[in-house]
C-alpha cells in the first residue's frame, strides 16, 4: 500500500497501466469510481465507529470497531490505487462527500439494531452496485474494487444479532423491515443523483471501442438484480423486504 | 491472532506458559494489566474516531482514522493474549471501563487541536507507564505489551499540525499548554485511583520470589521519569509543560 504522489505516475502509465488508461474518458471514470468507493469506505468507518457507541456490550462494540477498521483498510487500498494511476486521492473523493453525507443524514439509525441493519443492507447494496460496475473495468482496477468489497465476517454477526432481537420481541421485525425499505429508497435516490451528475461515470456505462455498453435493457436487469439481492439480504435478517 | 475460549487454556499452562504463571497472584496481575491496556486501546479507538469528525480536511480525517485503526489492531492482539492465558478478555476489561470513561469525560477536547494534543500526550503517558510495568513481567507478556505501544507514525503528524497551528496564531500555544497540564493531572489522578483499587496490580509491584519489588524510592523515580517524558513531549509540540 505505497502511494506515489499525485501526478508523478504519468511517466509510468504507458509502461505499467493497461491500454484502457490511454483513453482520458476512461481514466476520468475510473478516478470517479475509485473516489466514490474510497469516500464510501471512510464514511462507513465513521458511521460504524459512531454506531459502536450504541453497542449493548463491550464485545459487540469491539465487533463494530473491527468492521470499521476493515472499512478503513479498504480505504487505504483504494487511496493507494488512486495515487498509482496518477490521481490526487482526496480531490477524487471531494465530489462524493455531499451525496454520502446526505445519505447518512437521512438514514441516521435511532438505535443499535437500526445501525446493524444499515451496515448490512447498505454495505451489501453498495457492494452489489460496485461489483456490477467493476465488470466494465480493466482487470487491475476490478481486482482492487472486488477486494475492497470483501465481507470481513460482519454479515454473520449482524444476522445473528438481528435475528435474536426479533425472536426476543417480534414487533422489532416490523419496525426493522420498514427501516430496510427506507434505506433502499434513500440509497437508490442518492445513487441516481450521483449518476446524473457524473458525466465520466455515464460515459463509462455507455461503452467504448473495446468495452461493452450498458443499454437501457441492461440497466433494467441491473436494477432487478440489485432489488433481488436486497430482498435476499432482508430475508436472511428475518425481515420482509 | 486466534483466540482460545476463556478457561480452555488451563491444560496448556504448564507446557507453554512461563513458570511465573503458576503463581495465581501473578496471573491475576497480568490479566488486570492486559485488561487495562486492552480497554485503553478500544477506548482510544473510540476517542480518535470521534475526534476525526473535527478534522479540518479529509486528509486529516483519514490520518485520525488510521490512528484509530492502529489502536484497534493493538486491542485485538491484547484480547487474543488474554484468551491464550485462559482469561475471559471482556471480564478482564470490565473494571477499567469506569476509570477510562471518567478520564475521557473530564478531558473531552473542545476542538481539533485539543484532540491532537490529547492523543499525543495521553498515548505517550500511557505508553511510558505500561512500559515501566512491563519490566516486571515475563518476556512473552512484555513483548505483546511493547508491541501494542508502538507508534504508528502518528507522532510526526500531530507534532506537525500542532506546531503549524501555533505558528499561525501564537496564542494557541498558551491555551494548549494549559490543556496539556490538565491532561497530565487527570491521567495521574485516574491512574492513582486504579492502582489503589487493584490489589493484584499492587501485589505485582511489591515483587515476588523471582521478581523485583517496586519500593517507595523506585516509585518516586518512576514518577520523575514519567514527568520528564511528559515535558519532553510538550516541548516537541512547541508547548511549555
Short mmCIF file of C-alpha atoms in Angstrom, two decimals:
data_model
loop_
_atom_site.label_atom_id
_atom_site.label_comp_id
_atom_site.label_asym_id
_atom_site.label_seq_id
_atom_site.Cartn_x
_atom_site.Cartn_y
_atom_site.Cartn_z
CA UNK A 1 0.00 0.00 0.00
CA UNK A 2 2.63 2.51 -1.02
CA UNK A 3 1.38 5.68 -2.56
CA UNK A 4 3.05 7.58 -5.35
CA UNK A 5 2.44 11.32 -5.25
CA UNK A 6 -0.40 12.52 -7.44
CA UNK A 7 0.73 13.24 -10.96
CA UNK A 8 4.12 11.63 -10.53
CA UNK A 9 2.88 8.42 -12.10
CA UNK A 10 2.20 9.79 -15.57
CA UNK A 11 5.55 8.63 -16.93
CA UNK A 12 4.71 5.08 -15.85
CA UNK A 13 1.33 4.96 -17.49
CA UNK A 14 2.22 3.58 -20.89
CA UNK A 15 4.59 1.06 -19.34
CA UNK A 16 2.54 -0.29 -16.44
CA UNK A 17 -1.09 0.69 -16.80
CA UNK A 18 -3.49 -1.23 -19.07
CA UNK A 19 -4.12 0.17 -22.53
CA UNK A 20 -7.56 1.40 -21.48
CA UNK A 21 -5.77 4.12 -19.49
CA UNK A 22 -4.72 5.86 -22.70
CA UNK A 23 -8.35 6.99 -23.01
CA UNK A 24 -8.81 10.10 -20.81
CA UNK A 25 -12.55 9.48 -20.52
CA UNK A 26 -11.84 6.03 -19.15
CA UNK A 27 -9.28 7.39 -16.69
CA UNK A 28 -11.73 10.04 -15.50
CA UNK A 29 -14.39 7.37 -14.95
CA UNK A 30 -12.04 5.10 -13.00
CA UNK A 31 -10.88 8.02 -10.84
CA UNK A 32 -14.51 8.93 -10.20
CA UNK A 33 -15.45 5.40 -9.29
CA UNK A 34 -12.46 4.76 -7.03
CA UNK A 35 -13.02 8.16 -5.42
CA UNK A 36 -16.66 7.32 -4.75
CA UNK A 37 -15.87 3.91 -3.26
CA UNK A 38 -12.98 5.30 -1.19
CA UNK A 39 -15.13 8.03 0.28
CA UNK A 40 -17.85 5.47 0.89
CA UNK A 41 -15.36 3.38 2.87
CA UNK A 42 -14.13 6.17 5.11
CA UNK A 43 -17.66 7.32 5.60
CA UNK A 44 -18.58 3.73 6.57
CA UNK A 45 -15.67 3.81 9.02
CA UNK A 46 -17.15 6.93 10.60
CA UNK A 47 -20.66 5.56 10.72
CA UNK A 48 -19.63 2.21 12.21
CA UNK A 49 -17.40 3.76 14.84
CA UNK A 50 -20.25 6.10 15.72
CA UNK A 51 -22.74 3.20 15.91
CA UNK A 52 -20.28 1.28 18.09
CA UNK A 53 -21.20 3.67 20.90
CA UNK A 54 -24.70 2.20 20.96
CA UNK A 55 -23.43 -1.37 21.41
CA UNK A 56 -25.11 -3.15 24.34
CA UNK A 57 -21.89 -4.94 25.35
CA UNK A 58 -18.18 -4.34 25.06
CA UNK A 59 -17.96 -7.44 22.87
CA UNK A 60 -20.47 -6.03 20.40
CA UNK A 61 -18.65 -2.71 20.46
CA UNK A 62 -15.40 -4.47 19.57
CA UNK A 63 -17.18 -6.21 16.70
CA UNK A 64 -18.30 -2.89 15.23
CA UNK A 65 -14.85 -1.39 15.76
CA UNK A 66 -13.44 -4.34 13.83
CA UNK A 67 -15.86 -3.72 10.96
CA UNK A 68 -14.87 -0.03 10.98
CA UNK A 69 -11.16 -0.90 10.87
CA UNK A 70 -11.78 -3.26 7.94
CA UNK A 71 -13.50 -0.47 6.01
CA UNK A 72 -10.56 1.78 6.76
CA UNK A 73 -8.10 -0.80 5.42
CA UNK A 74 -10.12 -0.88 2.18
CA UNK A 75 -9.99 2.90 2.08
CA UNK A 76 -6.19 2.78 2.29
CA UNK A 77 -6.01 0.32 -0.63
CA UNK A 78 -8.24 2.48 -2.83
CA UNK A 79 -6.36 5.62 -1.89
CA UNK A 80 -3.08 3.95 -2.85
CA UNK A 81 -4.55 2.83 -6.18
CA UNK A 82 -5.72 6.37 -6.95
CA UNK A 83 -2.17 7.56 -6.31
CA UNK A 84 -0.78 4.84 -8.57
CA UNK A 85 -2.89 5.91 -11.52
CA UNK A 86 -1.68 9.48 -11.07
CA UNK A 87 -4.74 10.98 -9.41
CA UNK A 88 -4.96 13.12 -6.27
CA UNK A 89 -6.90 10.74 -4.00
CA UNK A 90 -8.59 13.44 -1.94
CA UNK A 91 -9.58 15.53 -4.93
CA UNK A 92 -11.11 12.36 -6.42
CA UNK A 93 -13.22 11.88 -3.29
CA UNK A 94 -14.29 15.50 -2.84
CA UNK A 95 -17.36 15.41 -5.10
CA UNK A 96 -18.80 12.40 -3.31
CA UNK A 97 -18.77 13.89 0.18
CA UNK A 98 -22.14 15.59 -0.41
CA UNK A 99 -24.15 12.56 -1.61
CA UNK A 100 -22.73 10.20 1.05
CA UNK A 101 -23.27 12.69 3.85
CA UNK A 102 -26.80 13.33 2.61
CA UNK A 103 -27.48 9.59 2.66
CA UNK A 104 -26.13 9.21 6.19
CA UNK A 105 -28.00 12.26 7.43
CA UNK A 106 -31.26 10.89 6.07
CA UNK A 107 -30.65 7.41 7.47
CA UNK A 108 -29.24 8.09 10.91
CA UNK A 109 -30.04 4.96 12.96
CA UNK A 110 -32.18 5.51 16.04
CA UNK A 111 -30.71 2.56 17.89
CA UNK A 112 -28.20 -0.28 17.82
CA UNK A 113 -30.37 -2.61 15.72
CA UNK A 114 -31.10 0.01 13.08
CA UNK A 115 -27.36 0.62 12.89
CA UNK A 116 -26.70 -3.09 12.33
CA UNK A 117 -29.36 -3.36 9.63
CA UNK A 118 -27.98 -0.28 7.93
CA UNK A 119 -24.44 -1.66 7.96
CA UNK A 120 -25.61 -4.95 6.48
CA UNK A 121 -28.14 -3.70 3.94
CA UNK A 122 -26.18 -0.57 2.95
CA UNK A 123 -22.84 -2.31 2.53
CA UNK A 124 -24.49 -5.16 0.65
CA UNK A 125 -26.21 -2.83 -1.76
CA UNK A 126 -23.08 -0.76 -2.33
CA UNK A 127 -21.04 -3.92 -2.88
CA UNK A 128 -23.54 -5.24 -5.44
CA UNK A 129 -23.53 -1.96 -7.30
CA UNK A 130 -19.75 -1.57 -7.41
CA UNK A 131 -19.33 -5.21 -8.43
CA UNK A 132 -21.65 -4.63 -11.38
CA UNK A 133 -19.70 -1.57 -12.50
CA UNK A 134 -16.35 -3.30 -11.94
CA UNK A 135 -17.29 -5.67 -14.78
CA UNK A 136 -16.76 -2.74 -17.15
CA UNK A 137 -13.21 -2.05 -15.96
CA UNK A 138 -9.68 -3.25 -16.59
CA UNK A 139 -8.68 -6.27 -14.56
CA UNK A 140 -6.30 -4.48 -12.13
CA UNK A 141 -8.90 -1.91 -11.16
CA UNK A 142 -11.55 -4.60 -10.96
CA UNK A 143 -9.38 -6.66 -8.64
CA UNK A 144 -8.81 -3.82 -6.20
CA UNK A 145 -12.51 -2.96 -6.15
CA UNK A 146 -13.55 -6.56 -5.56
CA UNK A 147 -11.02 -6.84 -2.75
CA UNK A 148 -12.44 -3.75 -1.07
CA UNK A 149 -15.90 -5.32 -1.14
CA UNK A 150 -14.96 -8.42 0.81
CA UNK A 151 -17.07 -9.24 3.79
CA UNK A 152 -14.89 -9.45 6.87
CA UNK A 153 -17.27 -11.76 8.71
CA UNK A 154 -19.58 -8.93 9.73
CA UNK A 155 -22.59 -10.43 7.96
CA UNK A 156 -22.79 -13.44 10.25
CA UNK A 157 -22.54 -11.17 13.27
CA UNK A 158 -25.32 -8.84 12.12
CA UNK A 159 -27.64 -11.69 11.08
CA UNK A 160 -27.13 -13.34 14.46
CA UNK A 161 -27.86 -10.19 16.47
CA UNK A 162 -30.88 -9.05 14.44
CA UNK A 163 -32.49 -12.50 14.40
CA UNK A 164 -32.01 -12.83 18.15
CA UNK A 165 -33.65 -9.43 18.72
CA UNK A 166 -36.66 -10.35 16.58
CA UNK A 167 -37.01 -13.64 18.40
CA UNK A 168 -36.99 -11.83 21.73
CA UNK A 169 -39.59 -9.30 20.53
CA UNK A 170 -41.32 -9.98 17.20
CA UNK A 171 -42.56 -6.37 16.93
CA UNK A 172 -38.94 -5.39 16.27
CA UNK A 173 -39.21 -7.20 12.92
CA UNK A 174 -41.92 -4.91 11.59
CA UNK A 175 -40.03 -1.76 12.52
CA UNK A 176 -36.74 -3.01 11.03
CA UNK A 177 -38.47 -4.13 7.81
CA UNK A 178 -39.73 -0.58 7.29
CA UNK A 179 -36.25 0.71 8.07
CA UNK A 180 -34.70 -1.61 5.47
CA UNK A 181 -37.10 -0.35 2.80
CA UNK A 182 -36.29 3.24 3.66
CA UNK A 183 -32.54 2.53 3.41
CA UNK A 184 -33.03 1.03 -0.06
CA UNK A 185 -35.06 4.03 -1.21
CA UNK A 186 -32.56 6.60 0.07
CA UNK A 187 -29.60 4.70 -1.38
CA UNK A 188 -31.19 4.50 -4.83
CA UNK A 189 -32.12 8.15 -4.77
CA UNK A 190 -28.55 9.22 -3.92
CA UNK A 191 -27.07 6.81 -6.47
CA UNK A 192 -29.33 8.25 -9.15
CA UNK A 193 -28.28 11.76 -8.21
CA UNK A 194 -24.60 10.82 -8.50
CA UNK A 195 -25.10 9.01 -11.81
CA UNK A 196 -26.94 12.01 -13.30
CA UNK A 197 -24.23 14.44 -12.23
CA UNK A 198 -21.13 12.48 -13.21
CA UNK A 199 -20.54 12.61 -16.94
CA UNK A 200 -17.48 10.37 -16.76
CA UNK A 201 -19.33 7.56 -15.00
CA UNK A 202 -22.15 7.91 -17.50
CA UNK A 203 -19.68 7.69 -20.38
CA UNK A 204 -18.16 4.56 -18.85
CA UNK A 205 -21.53 2.85 -18.86
CA UNK A 206 -22.15 3.83 -22.48
CA UNK A 207 -19.10 1.79 -23.51
CA UNK A 208 -16.05 2.40 -25.67
CA UNK A 209 -14.28 0.89 -28.65
CA UNK A 210 -13.15 -2.11 -26.63
CA UNK A 211 -15.73 -2.03 -23.84
CA UNK A 212 -19.36 -3.13 -23.81
CA UNK A 213 -22.09 -0.57 -23.26
CA UNK A 214 -24.82 -0.73 -20.65
CA UNK A 215 -28.03 -0.13 -22.62
CA UNK A 216 -31.44 0.58 -21.12
CA UNK A 217 -32.42 -3.08 -21.05
CA UNK A 218 -29.16 -3.90 -19.25
CA UNK A 219 -29.81 -1.11 -16.72
CA UNK A 220 -33.23 -2.63 -16.13
CA UNK A 221 -31.70 -6.05 -15.47
CA UNK A 222 -29.11 -4.42 -13.19
CA UNK A 223 -31.87 -2.90 -11.06
CA UNK A 224 -33.68 -6.21 -10.94
CA UNK A 225 -30.55 -7.92 -9.65
CA UNK A 226 -29.93 -5.20 -7.05
CA UNK A 227 -33.51 -5.45 -5.83
CA UNK A 228 -33.45 -9.25 -5.68
CA UNK A 229 -30.21 -9.28 -3.73
CA UNK A 230 -31.61 -6.69 -1.34
CA UNK A 231 -34.67 -8.88 -0.73
CA UNK A 232 -32.44 -11.90 -0.13
CA UNK A 233 -30.46 -9.94 2.48
CA UNK A 234 -33.61 -8.76 4.23
CA UNK A 235 -34.83 -12.37 4.31
CA UNK A 236 -31.55 -13.50 5.85
CA UNK A 237 -32.12 -10.98 8.63
CA UNK A 238 -35.61 -12.41 9.14
CA UNK A 239 -37.27 -9.31 7.68
CA UNK A 240 -39.81 -8.99 4.87
CA UNK A 241 -38.42 -6.78 2.10
CA UNK B 1 -4.49 -13.61 16.47
CA UNK B 2 -6.51 -16.70 17.22
CA UNK B 3 -8.32 -16.77 20.49
CA UNK B 4 -8.82 -19.81 22.67
CA UNK B 5 -12.03 -19.76 24.67
CA UNK B 6 -11.64 -18.49 28.22
CA UNK B 7 -10.64 -21.24 30.59
CA UNK B 8 -9.85 -23.73 27.84
CA UNK B 9 -6.17 -22.89 28.05
CA UNK B 10 -5.57 -24.22 31.55
CA UNK B 11 -4.30 -27.58 30.31
CA UNK B 12 -1.67 -25.78 28.23
CA UNK B 13 -0.37 -23.61 31.04
CA UNK B 14 2.35 -25.82 32.44
CA UNK B 15 3.52 -26.75 28.94
CA UNK B 16 3.53 -23.38 27.19
CA UNK B 17 3.22 -20.56 29.68
CA UNK B 18 6.24 -19.26 31.62
CA UNK B 19 6.76 -20.56 35.14
CA UNK B 20 5.58 -17.24 36.59
CA UNK B 21 2.06 -18.26 35.56
CA UNK B 22 1.95 -20.94 38.24
CA UNK B 23 1.55 -18.09 40.75
CA UNK B 24 -2.15 -17.10 40.81
CA UNK B 25 -1.31 -13.64 42.12
CA UNK B 26 0.96 -13.10 39.13
CA UNK B 27 -1.71 -14.35 36.71
CA UNK B 28 -4.30 -12.04 38.26
CA UNK B 29 -1.93 -9.09 37.89
CA UNK B 30 -1.16 -9.88 34.24
CA UNK B 31 -4.86 -10.30 33.46
CA UNK B 32 -5.55 -6.96 35.16
CA UNK B 33 -2.81 -5.21 33.28
CA UNK B 34 -3.68 -6.63 29.86
CA UNK B 35 -7.34 -5.89 30.55
CA UNK B 36 -6.50 -2.28 31.41
CA UNK B 37 -4.35 -1.78 28.32
CA UNK B 38 -6.88 -3.51 26.05
CA UNK B 39 -9.71 -1.33 27.29
CA UNK B 40 -7.45 1.69 26.93
CA UNK B 41 -6.87 0.75 23.29
CA UNK B 42 -10.52 0.34 22.36
CA UNK B 43 -11.36 3.48 24.22
CA UNK B 44 -8.58 5.26 22.25
CA UNK B 45 -10.16 3.88 19.08
CA UNK B 46 -13.46 5.45 20.10
CA UNK B 47 -11.92 8.76 21.06
CA UNK B 48 -9.85 9.05 17.86
CA UNK B 49 -12.71 8.13 15.58
CA UNK B 50 -14.85 10.70 17.40
CA UNK B 51 -12.13 13.36 17.09
CA UNK B 52 -11.78 12.53 13.38
CA UNK B 53 -15.09 14.32 12.88
CA UNK B 54 -13.41 17.59 13.83
CA UNK B 55 -10.69 17.20 11.20
CA UNK B 56 -10.35 20.30 9.01
CA UNK B 57 -9.64 18.25 5.87
CA UNK B 58 -10.47 14.79 4.57
CA UNK B 59 -6.74 14.00 4.63
CA UNK B 60 -6.51 14.84 8.32
CA UNK B 61 -9.62 12.79 8.97
CA UNK B 62 -8.04 9.80 7.23
CA UNK B 63 -4.95 10.25 9.41
CA UNK B 64 -7.00 10.05 12.60
CA UNK B 65 -8.95 7.10 11.25
CA UNK B 66 -5.63 5.36 10.63
CA UNK B 67 -4.53 6.03 14.19
CA UNK B 68 -7.86 4.66 15.44
CA UNK B 69 -7.47 1.51 13.33
CA UNK B 70 -3.96 1.00 14.69
CA UNK B 71 -5.26 1.19 18.25
CA UNK B 72 -7.92 -1.34 17.36
CA UNK B 73 -5.32 -3.73 15.94
CA UNK B 74 -3.46 -3.49 19.28
CA UNK B 75 -6.72 -4.21 21.07
CA UNK B 76 -7.15 -7.39 19.03
CA UNK B 77 -3.65 -8.57 19.94
CA UNK B 78 -4.20 -7.99 23.65
CA UNK B 79 -7.60 -9.63 23.54
CA UNK B 80 -6.07 -12.69 21.87
CA UNK B 81 -3.32 -12.83 24.51
CA UNK B 82 -5.90 -12.68 27.31
CA UNK B 83 -7.64 -15.65 25.68
CA UNK B 84 -4.36 -17.54 25.41
CA UNK B 85 -3.64 -17.24 29.11
CA UNK B 86 -7.09 -18.60 29.88
CA UNK B 87 -8.84 -15.36 30.81
CA UNK B 88 -12.18 -14.00 29.64
CA UNK B 89 -10.98 -10.90 27.76
CA UNK B 90 -14.11 -8.85 28.32
CA UNK B 91 -14.37 -9.70 32.00
CA UNK B 92 -10.74 -8.62 32.34
CA UNK B 93 -11.57 -5.24 30.82
CA UNK B 94 -14.81 -4.61 32.70
CA UNK B 95 -13.31 -2.99 35.80
CA UNK B 96 -11.38 -0.46 33.76
CA UNK B 97 -14.34 0.94 31.87
CA UNK B 98 -15.14 3.35 34.72
CA UNK B 99 -11.71 4.97 35.15
CA UNK B 100 -11.09 5.32 31.40
CA UNK B 101 -14.53 6.76 30.74
CA UNK B 102 -14.08 9.15 33.67
CA UNK B 103 -10.78 10.31 32.19
CA UNK B 104 -12.30 10.86 28.76
CA UNK B 105 -15.34 12.63 30.19
CA UNK B 106 -13.12 15.02 32.11
CA UNK B 107 -10.85 15.65 29.13
CA UNK B 108 -13.23 15.95 26.22
CA UNK B 109 -11.39 18.06 23.61
CA UNK B 110 -13.12 21.31 22.63
CA UNK B 111 -11.60 21.33 19.15
CA UNK B 112 -9.39 19.54 16.66
CA UNK B 113 -6.09 20.75 18.17
CA UNK B 114 -7.03 19.77 21.72
CA UNK B 115 -7.90 16.33 20.34
CA UNK B 116 -4.48 16.03 18.69
CA UNK B 117 -2.63 17.11 21.85
CA UNK B 118 -4.67 14.66 23.89
CA UNK B 119 -3.88 11.80 21.51
CA UNK B 120 -0.17 12.59 21.63
CA UNK B 121 0.23 13.41 25.31
CA UNK B 122 -2.23 10.80 26.57
CA UNK B 123 -0.90 7.94 24.46
CA UNK B 124 2.65 8.89 25.31
CA UNK B 125 1.99 8.91 29.02
CA UNK B 126 0.09 5.63 28.92
CA UNK B 127 2.86 4.04 26.86
CA UNK B 128 5.53 5.20 29.34
CA UNK B 129 3.57 3.85 32.25
CA UNK B 130 2.84 0.44 30.70
CA UNK B 131 6.44 0.15 29.53
CA UNK B 132 7.62 0.65 33.12
CA UNK B 133 5.26 -2.01 34.43
CA UNK B 134 6.13 -4.40 31.59
CA UNK B 135 9.64 -4.58 33.03
CA UNK B 136 8.17 -6.60 35.91
CA UNK B 137 6.60 -9.22 33.64
CA UNK B 138 7.57 -12.42 31.85
CA UNK B 139 9.10 -11.89 28.41
CA UNK B 140 6.09 -13.06 26.33
CA UNK B 141 3.69 -10.72 28.08
CA UNK B 142 6.25 -7.94 27.95
CA UNK B 143 6.67 -8.42 24.20
CA UNK B 144 2.96 -8.17 23.47
CA UNK B 145 2.62 -5.07 25.63
CA UNK B 146 5.58 -3.36 23.98
CA UNK B 147 4.19 -4.19 20.57
CA UNK B 148 0.86 -2.62 21.45
CA UNK B 149 2.66 0.59 22.42
CA UNK B 150 4.33 1.13 19.07
CA UNK B 151 3.85 4.49 17.49
CA UNK B 152 2.31 4.11 14.05
CA UNK B 153 3.71 7.37 12.76
CA UNK B 154 1.04 9.45 14.43
CA UNK B 155 3.53 11.45 16.49
CA UNK B 156 5.10 13.13 13.48
CA UNK B 157 1.63 14.01 12.19
CA UNK B 158 0.48 15.55 15.49
CA UNK B 159 3.72 17.48 16.03
CA UNK B 160 3.48 18.88 12.52
CA UNK B 161 -0.15 20.01 12.86
CA UNK B 162 0.20 21.49 16.34
CA UNK B 163 3.39 23.40 15.53
CA UNK B 164 1.84 24.79 12.35
CA UNK B 165 -1.20 25.99 14.31
CA UNK B 166 0.98 27.74 16.92
CA UNK B 167 3.00 29.38 14.19
CA UNK B 168 -0.18 30.67 12.56
CA UNK B 169 -1.50 32.01 15.88
CA UNK B 170 0.89 32.04 18.87
CA UNK B 171 -1.97 32.47 21.36
CA UNK B 172 -2.95 28.86 20.57
CA UNK B 173 0.27 27.78 22.32
CA UNK B 174 -0.81 29.18 25.68
CA UNK B 175 -4.19 27.51 25.57
CA UNK B 176 -2.78 24.14 24.51
CA UNK B 177 -0.06 24.28 27.20
CA UNK B 178 -2.76 24.61 29.87
CA UNK B 179 -4.65 21.79 28.22
CA UNK B 180 -1.56 19.54 28.31
CA UNK B 181 -1.12 20.20 32.03
CA UNK B 182 -4.74 19.37 32.69
CA UNK B 183 -4.43 16.09 30.74
CA UNK B 184 -1.41 15.10 32.84
CA UNK B 185 -3.24 15.89 36.08
CA UNK B 186 -6.36 13.94 35.15
CA UNK B 187 -4.35 10.96 33.91
CA UNK B 188 -2.34 10.75 37.12
CA UNK B 189 -5.45 11.05 39.25
CA UNK B 190 -7.19 8.19 37.40
CA UNK B 191 -4.04 6.05 37.44
CA UNK B 192 -3.75 6.55 41.20
CA UNK B 193 -7.38 5.56 41.65
CA UNK B 194 -6.85 2.35 39.65
CA UNK B 195 -3.63 1.49 41.50
CA UNK B 196 -5.32 1.95 44.87
CA UNK B 197 -8.27 -0.27 43.92
CA UNK B 198 -6.44 -3.13 42.23
CA UNK B 199 -4.85 -5.44 44.77
CA UNK B 200 -3.32 -7.69 42.12
CA UNK B 201 -1.51 -4.84 40.37
CA UNK B 202 -0.30 -3.63 43.76
CA UNK B 203 0.99 -7.08 44.60
CA UNK B 204 2.81 -7.23 41.28
CA UNK B 205 4.67 -4.05 42.09
CA UNK B 206 5.60 -5.35 45.53
CA UNK B 207 7.52 -8.18 43.90
CA UNK B 208 7.70 -11.96 44.27
CA UNK B 209 10.22 -14.69 44.94
CA UNK B 210 11.76 -14.26 41.50
CA UNK B 211 10.65 -10.73 40.73
CA UNK B 212 11.99 -7.39 41.96
CA UNK B 213 9.80 -5.14 44.05
CA UNK B 214 9.00 -1.52 43.35
CA UNK B 215 9.77 0.24 46.63
CA UNK B 216 8.84 3.81 47.51
CA UNK B 217 12.11 5.22 46.21
CA UNK B 218 11.60 3.36 42.93
CA UNK B 219 8.06 4.73 42.68
CA UNK B 220 9.49 8.20 43.17
CA UNK B 221 11.96 7.67 40.35
CA UNK B 222 9.17 6.28 38.15
CA UNK B 223 7.14 9.45 38.61
CA UNK B 224 10.17 11.57 37.84
CA UNK B 225 10.69 9.69 34.58
CA UNK B 226 7.01 9.99 33.63
CA UNK B 227 7.05 13.73 34.31
CA UNK B 228 10.28 14.28 32.41
CA UNK B 229 9.00 12.39 29.39
CA UNK B 230 5.78 14.36 29.51
CA UNK B 231 7.75 17.63 29.50
CA UNK B 232 9.82 16.40 26.57
CA UNK B 233 6.65 15.63 24.60
CA UNK B 234 5.14 19.04 25.37
CA UNK B 235 8.36 20.65 24.20
CA UNK B 236 8.25 18.69 20.95
CA UNK B 237 4.79 20.13 20.34
CA UNK B 238 6.20 23.60 20.96
CA UNK B 239 4.38 23.91 24.31
CA UNK B 240 5.72 24.74 27.76
CA UNK B 241 4.98 21.90 30.19
#
